[in-house]
C-alpha positions as a Markdown table, in Angstrom:
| # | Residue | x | y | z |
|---|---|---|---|---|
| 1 | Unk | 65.4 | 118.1 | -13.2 |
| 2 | Unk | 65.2 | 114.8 | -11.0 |
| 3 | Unk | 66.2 | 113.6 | -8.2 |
| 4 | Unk | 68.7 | 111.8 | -7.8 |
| 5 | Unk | 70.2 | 113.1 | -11.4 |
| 6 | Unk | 71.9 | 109.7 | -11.7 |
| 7 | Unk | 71.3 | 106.2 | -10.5 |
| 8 | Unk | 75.0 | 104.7 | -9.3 |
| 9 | Unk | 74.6 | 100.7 | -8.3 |
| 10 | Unk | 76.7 | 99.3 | -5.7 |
| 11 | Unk | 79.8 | 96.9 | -6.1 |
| 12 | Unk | 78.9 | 93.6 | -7.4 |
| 13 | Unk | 80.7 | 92.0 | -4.5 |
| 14 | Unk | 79.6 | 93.7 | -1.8 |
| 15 | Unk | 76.0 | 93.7 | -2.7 |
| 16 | Unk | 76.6 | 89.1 | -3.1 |
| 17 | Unk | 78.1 | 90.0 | 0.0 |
| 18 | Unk | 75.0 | 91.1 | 2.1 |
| 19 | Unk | 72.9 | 89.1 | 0.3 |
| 20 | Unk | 74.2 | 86.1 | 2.2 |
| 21 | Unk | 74.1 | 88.2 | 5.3 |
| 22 | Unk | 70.6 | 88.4 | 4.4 |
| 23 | Unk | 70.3 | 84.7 | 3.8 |
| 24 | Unk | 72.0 | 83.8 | 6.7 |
| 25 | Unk | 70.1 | 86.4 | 9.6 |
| 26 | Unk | 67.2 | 85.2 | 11.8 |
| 27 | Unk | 66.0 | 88.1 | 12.3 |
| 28 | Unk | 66.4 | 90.9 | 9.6 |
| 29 | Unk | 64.7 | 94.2 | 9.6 |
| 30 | Unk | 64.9 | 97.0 | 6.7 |
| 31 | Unk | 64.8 | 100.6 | 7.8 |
| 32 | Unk | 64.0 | 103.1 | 4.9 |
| 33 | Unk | 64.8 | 107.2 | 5.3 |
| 34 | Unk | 64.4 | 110.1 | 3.5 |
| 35 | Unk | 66.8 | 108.9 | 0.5 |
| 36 | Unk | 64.7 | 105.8 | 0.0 |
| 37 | Unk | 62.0 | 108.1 | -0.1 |
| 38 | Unk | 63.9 | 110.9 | -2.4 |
| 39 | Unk | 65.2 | 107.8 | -4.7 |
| 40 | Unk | 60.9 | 106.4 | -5.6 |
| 41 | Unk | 62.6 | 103.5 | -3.7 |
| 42 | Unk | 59.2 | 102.1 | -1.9 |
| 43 | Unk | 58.2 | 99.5 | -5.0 |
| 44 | Unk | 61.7 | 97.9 | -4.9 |
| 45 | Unk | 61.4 | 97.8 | -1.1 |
| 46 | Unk | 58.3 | 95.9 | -0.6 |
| 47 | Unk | 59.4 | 93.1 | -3.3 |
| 48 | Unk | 62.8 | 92.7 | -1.5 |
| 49 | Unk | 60.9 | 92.9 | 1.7 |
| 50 | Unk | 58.0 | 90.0 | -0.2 |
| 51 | Unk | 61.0 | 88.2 | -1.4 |
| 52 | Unk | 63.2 | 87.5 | 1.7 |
| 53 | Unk | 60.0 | 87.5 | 4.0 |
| 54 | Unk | 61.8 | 91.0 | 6.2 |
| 55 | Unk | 59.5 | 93.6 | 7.9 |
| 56 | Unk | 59.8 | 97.2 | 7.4 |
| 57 | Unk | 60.7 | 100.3 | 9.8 |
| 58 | Unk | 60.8 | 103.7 | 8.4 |
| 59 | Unk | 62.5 | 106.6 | 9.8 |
| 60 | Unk | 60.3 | 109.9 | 10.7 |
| 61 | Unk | 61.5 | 111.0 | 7.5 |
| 62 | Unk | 61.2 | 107.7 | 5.3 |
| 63 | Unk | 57.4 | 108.0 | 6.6 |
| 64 | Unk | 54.8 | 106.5 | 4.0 |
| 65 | Unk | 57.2 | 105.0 | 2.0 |
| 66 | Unk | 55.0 | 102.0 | 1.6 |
| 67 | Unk | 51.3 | 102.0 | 3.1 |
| 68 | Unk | 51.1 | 101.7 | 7.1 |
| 69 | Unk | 48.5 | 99.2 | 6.2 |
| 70 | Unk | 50.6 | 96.7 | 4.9 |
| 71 | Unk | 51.3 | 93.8 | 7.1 |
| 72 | Unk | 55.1 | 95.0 | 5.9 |
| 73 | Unk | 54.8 | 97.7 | 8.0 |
| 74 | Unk | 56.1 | 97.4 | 11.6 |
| 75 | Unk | 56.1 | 101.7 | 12.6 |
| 76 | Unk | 57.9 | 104.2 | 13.0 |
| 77 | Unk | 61.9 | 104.6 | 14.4 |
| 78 | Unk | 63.4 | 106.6 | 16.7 |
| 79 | Unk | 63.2 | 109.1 | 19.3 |
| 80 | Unk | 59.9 | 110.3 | 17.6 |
| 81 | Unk | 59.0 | 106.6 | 17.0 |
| 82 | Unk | 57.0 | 104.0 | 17.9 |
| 83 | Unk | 57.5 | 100.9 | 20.5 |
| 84 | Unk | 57.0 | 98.2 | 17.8 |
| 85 | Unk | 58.9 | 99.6 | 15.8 |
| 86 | Unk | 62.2 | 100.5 | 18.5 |
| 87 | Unk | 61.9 | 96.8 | 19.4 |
| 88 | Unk | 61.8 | 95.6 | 16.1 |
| 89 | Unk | 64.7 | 96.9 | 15.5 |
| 90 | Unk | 66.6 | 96.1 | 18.8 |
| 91 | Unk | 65.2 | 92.6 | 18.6 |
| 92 | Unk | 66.8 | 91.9 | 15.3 |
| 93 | Unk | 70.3 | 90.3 | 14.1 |
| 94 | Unk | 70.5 | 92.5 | 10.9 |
| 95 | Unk | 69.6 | 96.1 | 10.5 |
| 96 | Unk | 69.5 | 97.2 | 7.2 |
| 97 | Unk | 69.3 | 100.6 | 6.8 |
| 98 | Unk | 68.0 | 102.1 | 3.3 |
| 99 | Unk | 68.9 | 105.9 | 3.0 |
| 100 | Unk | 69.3 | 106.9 | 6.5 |
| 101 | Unk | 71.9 | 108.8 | 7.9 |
| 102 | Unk | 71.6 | 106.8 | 10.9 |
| 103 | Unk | 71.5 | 109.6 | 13.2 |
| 104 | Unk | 71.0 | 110.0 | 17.0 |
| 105 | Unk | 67.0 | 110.0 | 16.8 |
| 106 | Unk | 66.8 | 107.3 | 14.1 |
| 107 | Unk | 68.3 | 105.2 | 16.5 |
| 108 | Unk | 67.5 | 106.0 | 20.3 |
| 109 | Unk | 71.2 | 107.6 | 20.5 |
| 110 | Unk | 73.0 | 104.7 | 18.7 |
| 111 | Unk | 70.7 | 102.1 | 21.2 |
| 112 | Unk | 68.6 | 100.9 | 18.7 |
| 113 | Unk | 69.9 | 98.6 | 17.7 |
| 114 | Unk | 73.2 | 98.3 | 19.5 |
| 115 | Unk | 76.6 | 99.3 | 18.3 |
| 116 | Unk | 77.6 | 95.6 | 17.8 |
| 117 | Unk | 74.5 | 94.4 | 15.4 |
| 118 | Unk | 75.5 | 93.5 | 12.1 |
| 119 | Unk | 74.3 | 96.5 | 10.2 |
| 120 | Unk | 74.2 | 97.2 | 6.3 |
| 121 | Unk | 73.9 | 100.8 | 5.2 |
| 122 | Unk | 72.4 | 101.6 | 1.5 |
| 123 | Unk | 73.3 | 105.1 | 0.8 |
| 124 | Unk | 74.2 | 107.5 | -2.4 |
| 125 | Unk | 76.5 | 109.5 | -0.4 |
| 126 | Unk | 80.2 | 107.3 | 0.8 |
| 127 | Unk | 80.7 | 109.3 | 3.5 |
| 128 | Unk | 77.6 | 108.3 | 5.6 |
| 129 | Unk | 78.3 | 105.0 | 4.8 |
| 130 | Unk | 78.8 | 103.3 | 8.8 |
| 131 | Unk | 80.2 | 106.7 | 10.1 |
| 132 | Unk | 78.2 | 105.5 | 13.5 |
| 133 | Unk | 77.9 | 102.1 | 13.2 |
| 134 | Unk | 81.3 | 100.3 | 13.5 |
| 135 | Unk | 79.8 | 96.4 | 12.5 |
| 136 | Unk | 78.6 | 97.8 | 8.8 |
| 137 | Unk | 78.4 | 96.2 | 5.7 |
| 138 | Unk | 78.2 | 99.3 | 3.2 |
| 139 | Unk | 76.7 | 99.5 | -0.1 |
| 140 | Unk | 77.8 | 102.6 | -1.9 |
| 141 | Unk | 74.8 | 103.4 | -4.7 |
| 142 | Unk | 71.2 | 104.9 | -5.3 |
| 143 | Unk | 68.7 | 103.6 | -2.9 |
| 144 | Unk | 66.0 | 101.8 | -5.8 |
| 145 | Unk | 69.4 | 100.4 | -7.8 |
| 146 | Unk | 71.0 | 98.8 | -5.1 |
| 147 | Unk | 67.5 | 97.2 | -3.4 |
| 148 | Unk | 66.6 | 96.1 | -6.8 |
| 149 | Unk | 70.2 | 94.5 | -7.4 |
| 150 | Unk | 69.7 | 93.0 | -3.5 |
| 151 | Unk | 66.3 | 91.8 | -4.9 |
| 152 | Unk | 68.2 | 89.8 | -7.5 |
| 153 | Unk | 70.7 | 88.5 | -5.5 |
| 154 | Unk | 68.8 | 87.5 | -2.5 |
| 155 | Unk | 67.4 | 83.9 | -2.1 |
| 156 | Unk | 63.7 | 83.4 | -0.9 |
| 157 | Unk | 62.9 | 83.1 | 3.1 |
| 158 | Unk | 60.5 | 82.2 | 5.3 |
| 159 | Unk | 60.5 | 83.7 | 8.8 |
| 160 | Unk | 57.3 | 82.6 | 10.4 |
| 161 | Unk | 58.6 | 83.1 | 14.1 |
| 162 | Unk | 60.3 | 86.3 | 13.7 |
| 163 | Unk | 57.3 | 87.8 | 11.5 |
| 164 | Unk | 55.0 | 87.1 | 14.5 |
| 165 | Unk | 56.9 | 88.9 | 16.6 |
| 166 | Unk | 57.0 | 91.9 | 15.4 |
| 167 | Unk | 53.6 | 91.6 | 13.9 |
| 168 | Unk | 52.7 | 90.9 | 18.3 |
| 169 | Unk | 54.6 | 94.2 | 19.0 |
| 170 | Unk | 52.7 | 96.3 | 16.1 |
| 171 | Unk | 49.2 | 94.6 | 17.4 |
| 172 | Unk | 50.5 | 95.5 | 20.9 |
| 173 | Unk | 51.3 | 99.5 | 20.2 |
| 174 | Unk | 48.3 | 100.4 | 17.6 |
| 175 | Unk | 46.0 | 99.0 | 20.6 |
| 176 | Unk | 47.5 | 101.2 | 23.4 |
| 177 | Unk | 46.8 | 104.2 | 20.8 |
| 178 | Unk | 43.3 | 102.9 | 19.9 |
| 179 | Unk | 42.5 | 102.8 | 23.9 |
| 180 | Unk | 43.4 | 106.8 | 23.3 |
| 181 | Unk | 42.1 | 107.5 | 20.5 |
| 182 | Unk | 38.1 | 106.4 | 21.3 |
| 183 | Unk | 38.9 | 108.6 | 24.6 |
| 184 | Unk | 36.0 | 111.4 | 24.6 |
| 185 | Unk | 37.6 | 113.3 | 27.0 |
| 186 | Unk | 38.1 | 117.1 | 27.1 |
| 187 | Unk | 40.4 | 118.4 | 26.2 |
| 188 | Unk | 40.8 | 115.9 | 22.9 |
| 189 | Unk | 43.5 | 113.1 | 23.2 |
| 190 | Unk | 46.3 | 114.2 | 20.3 |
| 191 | Unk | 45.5 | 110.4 | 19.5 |
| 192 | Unk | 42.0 | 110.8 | 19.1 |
| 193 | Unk | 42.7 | 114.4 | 17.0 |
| 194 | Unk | 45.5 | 112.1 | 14.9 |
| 195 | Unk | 42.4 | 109.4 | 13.8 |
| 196 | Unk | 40.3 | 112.0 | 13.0 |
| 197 | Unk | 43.0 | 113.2 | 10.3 |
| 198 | Unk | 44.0 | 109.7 | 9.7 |
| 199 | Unk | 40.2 | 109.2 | 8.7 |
| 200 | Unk | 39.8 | 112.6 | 6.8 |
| 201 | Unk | 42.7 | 112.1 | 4.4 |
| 202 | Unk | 42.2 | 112.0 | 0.8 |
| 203 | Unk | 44.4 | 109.3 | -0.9 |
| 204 | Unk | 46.5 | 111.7 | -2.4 |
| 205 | Unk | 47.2 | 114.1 | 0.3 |
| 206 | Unk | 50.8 | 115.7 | 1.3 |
| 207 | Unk | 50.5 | 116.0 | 5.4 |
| 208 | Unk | 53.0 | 118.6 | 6.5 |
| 209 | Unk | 54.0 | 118.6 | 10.2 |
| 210 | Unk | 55.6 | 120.8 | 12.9 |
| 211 | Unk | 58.7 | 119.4 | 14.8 |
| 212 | Unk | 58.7 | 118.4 | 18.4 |
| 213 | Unk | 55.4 | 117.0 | 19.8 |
| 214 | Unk | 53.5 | 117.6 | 16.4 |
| 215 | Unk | 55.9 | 115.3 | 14.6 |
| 216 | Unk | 55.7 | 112.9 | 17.4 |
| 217 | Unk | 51.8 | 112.6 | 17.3 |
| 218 | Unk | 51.5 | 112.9 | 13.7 |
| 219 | Unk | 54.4 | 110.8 | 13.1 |
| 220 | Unk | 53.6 | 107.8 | 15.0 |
| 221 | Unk | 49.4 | 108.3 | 15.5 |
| 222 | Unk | 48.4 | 109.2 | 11.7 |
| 223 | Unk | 48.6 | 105.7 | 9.3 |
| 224 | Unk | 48.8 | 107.4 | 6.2 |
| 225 | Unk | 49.2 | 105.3 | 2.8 |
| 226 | Unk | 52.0 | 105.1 | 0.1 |
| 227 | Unk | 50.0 | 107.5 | -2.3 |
| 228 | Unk | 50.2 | 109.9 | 0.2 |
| 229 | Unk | 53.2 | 112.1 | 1.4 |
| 230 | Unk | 54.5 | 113.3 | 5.1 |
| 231 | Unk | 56.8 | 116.3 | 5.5 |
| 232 | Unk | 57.9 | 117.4 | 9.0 |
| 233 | Unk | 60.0 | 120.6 | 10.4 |
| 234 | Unk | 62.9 | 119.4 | 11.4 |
| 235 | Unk | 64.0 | 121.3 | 14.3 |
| 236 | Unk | 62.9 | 124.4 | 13.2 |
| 237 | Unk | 59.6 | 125.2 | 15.1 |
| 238 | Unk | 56.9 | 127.3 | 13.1 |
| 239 | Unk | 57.9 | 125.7 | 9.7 |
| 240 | Unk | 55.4 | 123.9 | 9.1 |
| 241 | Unk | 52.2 | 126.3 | 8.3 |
| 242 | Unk | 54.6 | 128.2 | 5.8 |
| 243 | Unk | 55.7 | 125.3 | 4.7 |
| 244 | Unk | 52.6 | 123.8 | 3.4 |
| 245 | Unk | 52.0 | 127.1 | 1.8 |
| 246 | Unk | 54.8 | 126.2 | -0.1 |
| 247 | Unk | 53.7 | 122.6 | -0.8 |
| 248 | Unk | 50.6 | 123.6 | -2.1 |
| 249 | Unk | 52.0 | 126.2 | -4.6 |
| 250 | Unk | 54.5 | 123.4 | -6.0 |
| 251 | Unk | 51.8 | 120.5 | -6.3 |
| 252 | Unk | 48.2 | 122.8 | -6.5 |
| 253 | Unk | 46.3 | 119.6 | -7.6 |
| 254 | Unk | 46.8 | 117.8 | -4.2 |
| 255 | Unk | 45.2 | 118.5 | -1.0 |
| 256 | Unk | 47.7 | 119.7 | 1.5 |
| 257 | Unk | 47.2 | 119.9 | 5.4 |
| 258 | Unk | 49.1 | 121.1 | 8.0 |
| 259 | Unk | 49.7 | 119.4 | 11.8 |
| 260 | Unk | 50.7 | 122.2 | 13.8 |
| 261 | Unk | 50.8 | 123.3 | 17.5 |
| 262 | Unk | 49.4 | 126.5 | 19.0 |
| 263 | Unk | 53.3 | 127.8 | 20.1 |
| 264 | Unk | 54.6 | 126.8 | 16.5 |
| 265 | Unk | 51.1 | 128.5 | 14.4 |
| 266 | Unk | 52.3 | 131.8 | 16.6 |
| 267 | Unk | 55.6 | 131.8 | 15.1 |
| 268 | Unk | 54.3 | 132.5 | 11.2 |
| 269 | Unk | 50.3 | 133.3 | 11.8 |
| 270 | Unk | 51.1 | 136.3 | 9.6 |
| 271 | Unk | 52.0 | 134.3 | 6.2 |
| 272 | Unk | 48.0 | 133.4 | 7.0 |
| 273 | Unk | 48.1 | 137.3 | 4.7 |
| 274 | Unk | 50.5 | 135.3 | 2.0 |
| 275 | Unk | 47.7 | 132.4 | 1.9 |
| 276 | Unk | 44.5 | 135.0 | 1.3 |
| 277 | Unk | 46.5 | 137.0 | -0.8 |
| 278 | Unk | 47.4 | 134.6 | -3.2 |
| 279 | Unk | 44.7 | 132.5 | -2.7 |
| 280 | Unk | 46.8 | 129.3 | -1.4 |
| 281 | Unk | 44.3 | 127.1 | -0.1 |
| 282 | Unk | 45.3 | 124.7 | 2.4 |
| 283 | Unk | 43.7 | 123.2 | 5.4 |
| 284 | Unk | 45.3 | 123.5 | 8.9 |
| 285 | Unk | 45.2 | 121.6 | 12.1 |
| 286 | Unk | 46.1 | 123.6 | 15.2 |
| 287 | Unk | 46.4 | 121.4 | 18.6 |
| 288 | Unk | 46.0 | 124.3 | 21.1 |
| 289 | Unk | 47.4 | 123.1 | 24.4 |
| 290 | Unk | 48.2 | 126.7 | 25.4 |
| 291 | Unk | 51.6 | 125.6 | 26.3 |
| 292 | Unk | 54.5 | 126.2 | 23.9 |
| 293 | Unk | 54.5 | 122.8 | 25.1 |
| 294 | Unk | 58.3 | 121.9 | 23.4 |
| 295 | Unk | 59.5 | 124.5 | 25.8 |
């Protein structure tokens, strides 16, 4: 089986018809989720991106979607996200948002950007399609069809000014981490423990995360590449050591680590049985701030 089983594209009309919004913004950003992700989307959206001269903002979930090298790249949304990346987003004319539900923490509770920003939403599902934004332009289809029908449509830009803005906020947010991540204090900055793993990686590695401050840390402080994967717990705390138990036994030729907490390890310590018993080797991180500290 695969994911998604079929490939809908978008109306004709309506995709011609964000494509001139496109043309026409000042200040576009594209903001790719889980479903861009789930679709094998990232290819198509780094040419539309390339083509049209737009940066990209993923969601926690849309995470390594394209390589956090890339001069594409301008972080992380959201509640869990990143300063460049939240004023990216709030800076910009025309959000578009590339298989994202669009949800509470994507957006700083509906604040980022603001409910009266000219938004298009790209998503397989009709229903999501602007349920929280009002000012949407929707485009009803698979994620990869519809960016690479956008990619065919759109005209070519050049946004010098706008690029070097958010390129100044990036610059600005990666150097406030750096300042914490060559701390040598004890106890270890989470930023300095997140460059270390950012560091270790091997290219092809799935890094599997705990919700709450793990997913924070690990979401905004680890750059991690396209050839690489990040899965989080989503609200479920504990997940995430069981979890990449799981990963492992699905893809046993990859390297799998886990980005856990000391509270969240507690929760399922005893599937470390499962992993000896059947001989799952994976690698864990445990940040022990002997605090439960999501509490």
């Amino acid at each position: 089986g695969a994911a998604p089983a079929t490939r809908p594209a978008a109306e004709p009309a309506a995709v011609a018809a964000v494509a001139q919004a496109m043309a026409a913004a000042e200040r576009p950003v594209l903001v790719a989720g889980r479903g861009a992700l789930v679709s094998g989307a990232g290819q198509a959206l780094e040419q539309l991106a390339r083509k049209a001269d737009i940066p990209i903002c993923t969601t926690v979930d849309g995470k390594a979607i394209i390589d956090e090298e890339s001069d594409l790249w301008c972080g992380v949304v959201g509640g869990y996200g990143m300063d460049c990346a939240n004023k990216t987003v709030r800076d910009a004319d025309l959000v578009i948002f590339v298989g994202s539900q669009v949800s509470d923490q994507a957006t700083l509770n509906w604040t980022c950007p603001a409910p009266d920003v000219q938004v298009v939403q790209i998503d397989i599902d009709g229903a999501e399609v602007g349920r929280n934004y009002p000012k949407c332009l929707g485009l009803q289809g698979d994620a990869r069809t519809v960016l690479l029908q956008l990619l065919e449509g759109v005209p070519e830009g050049k946004r010098p000014p706008w690029r070097s803005a958010a390129k100044a906020f990036v610059d600005d947010t990666l150097a406030r981490q750096l300042a914490c991540a060559e701390s040598v204090s004890t106890p270890v900055e989470p930023a300095r423990l997140c460059a270390e793993l950012s560091a270790a990686l091997p290219d092809n590695a799935i890094l599997v995360s705990d919700t709450g401050w793990s997913a924070q840390w690990s979401a905004t402080m680890v750059r991690m590449k396209a050839s690489q994967q990040y899965l989080r717990a989503a609200g479920s705390l504990g997940w995430a050591f069981p979890a990449s138990l799981g990963a492992k036994c699905a893809v046993p030729e990859r390297p799998v680590v886990c980005f856990s907490g000391d509270g969240a390890f507690w929760y399922f310590s005893n599937e470390m049985e499962t992993a000896m018993r059947y001989n799952i080797p994976t690698v864990t991180v445990v940040n022990n701030n002997y605090a439960l500290g999501q509490e």
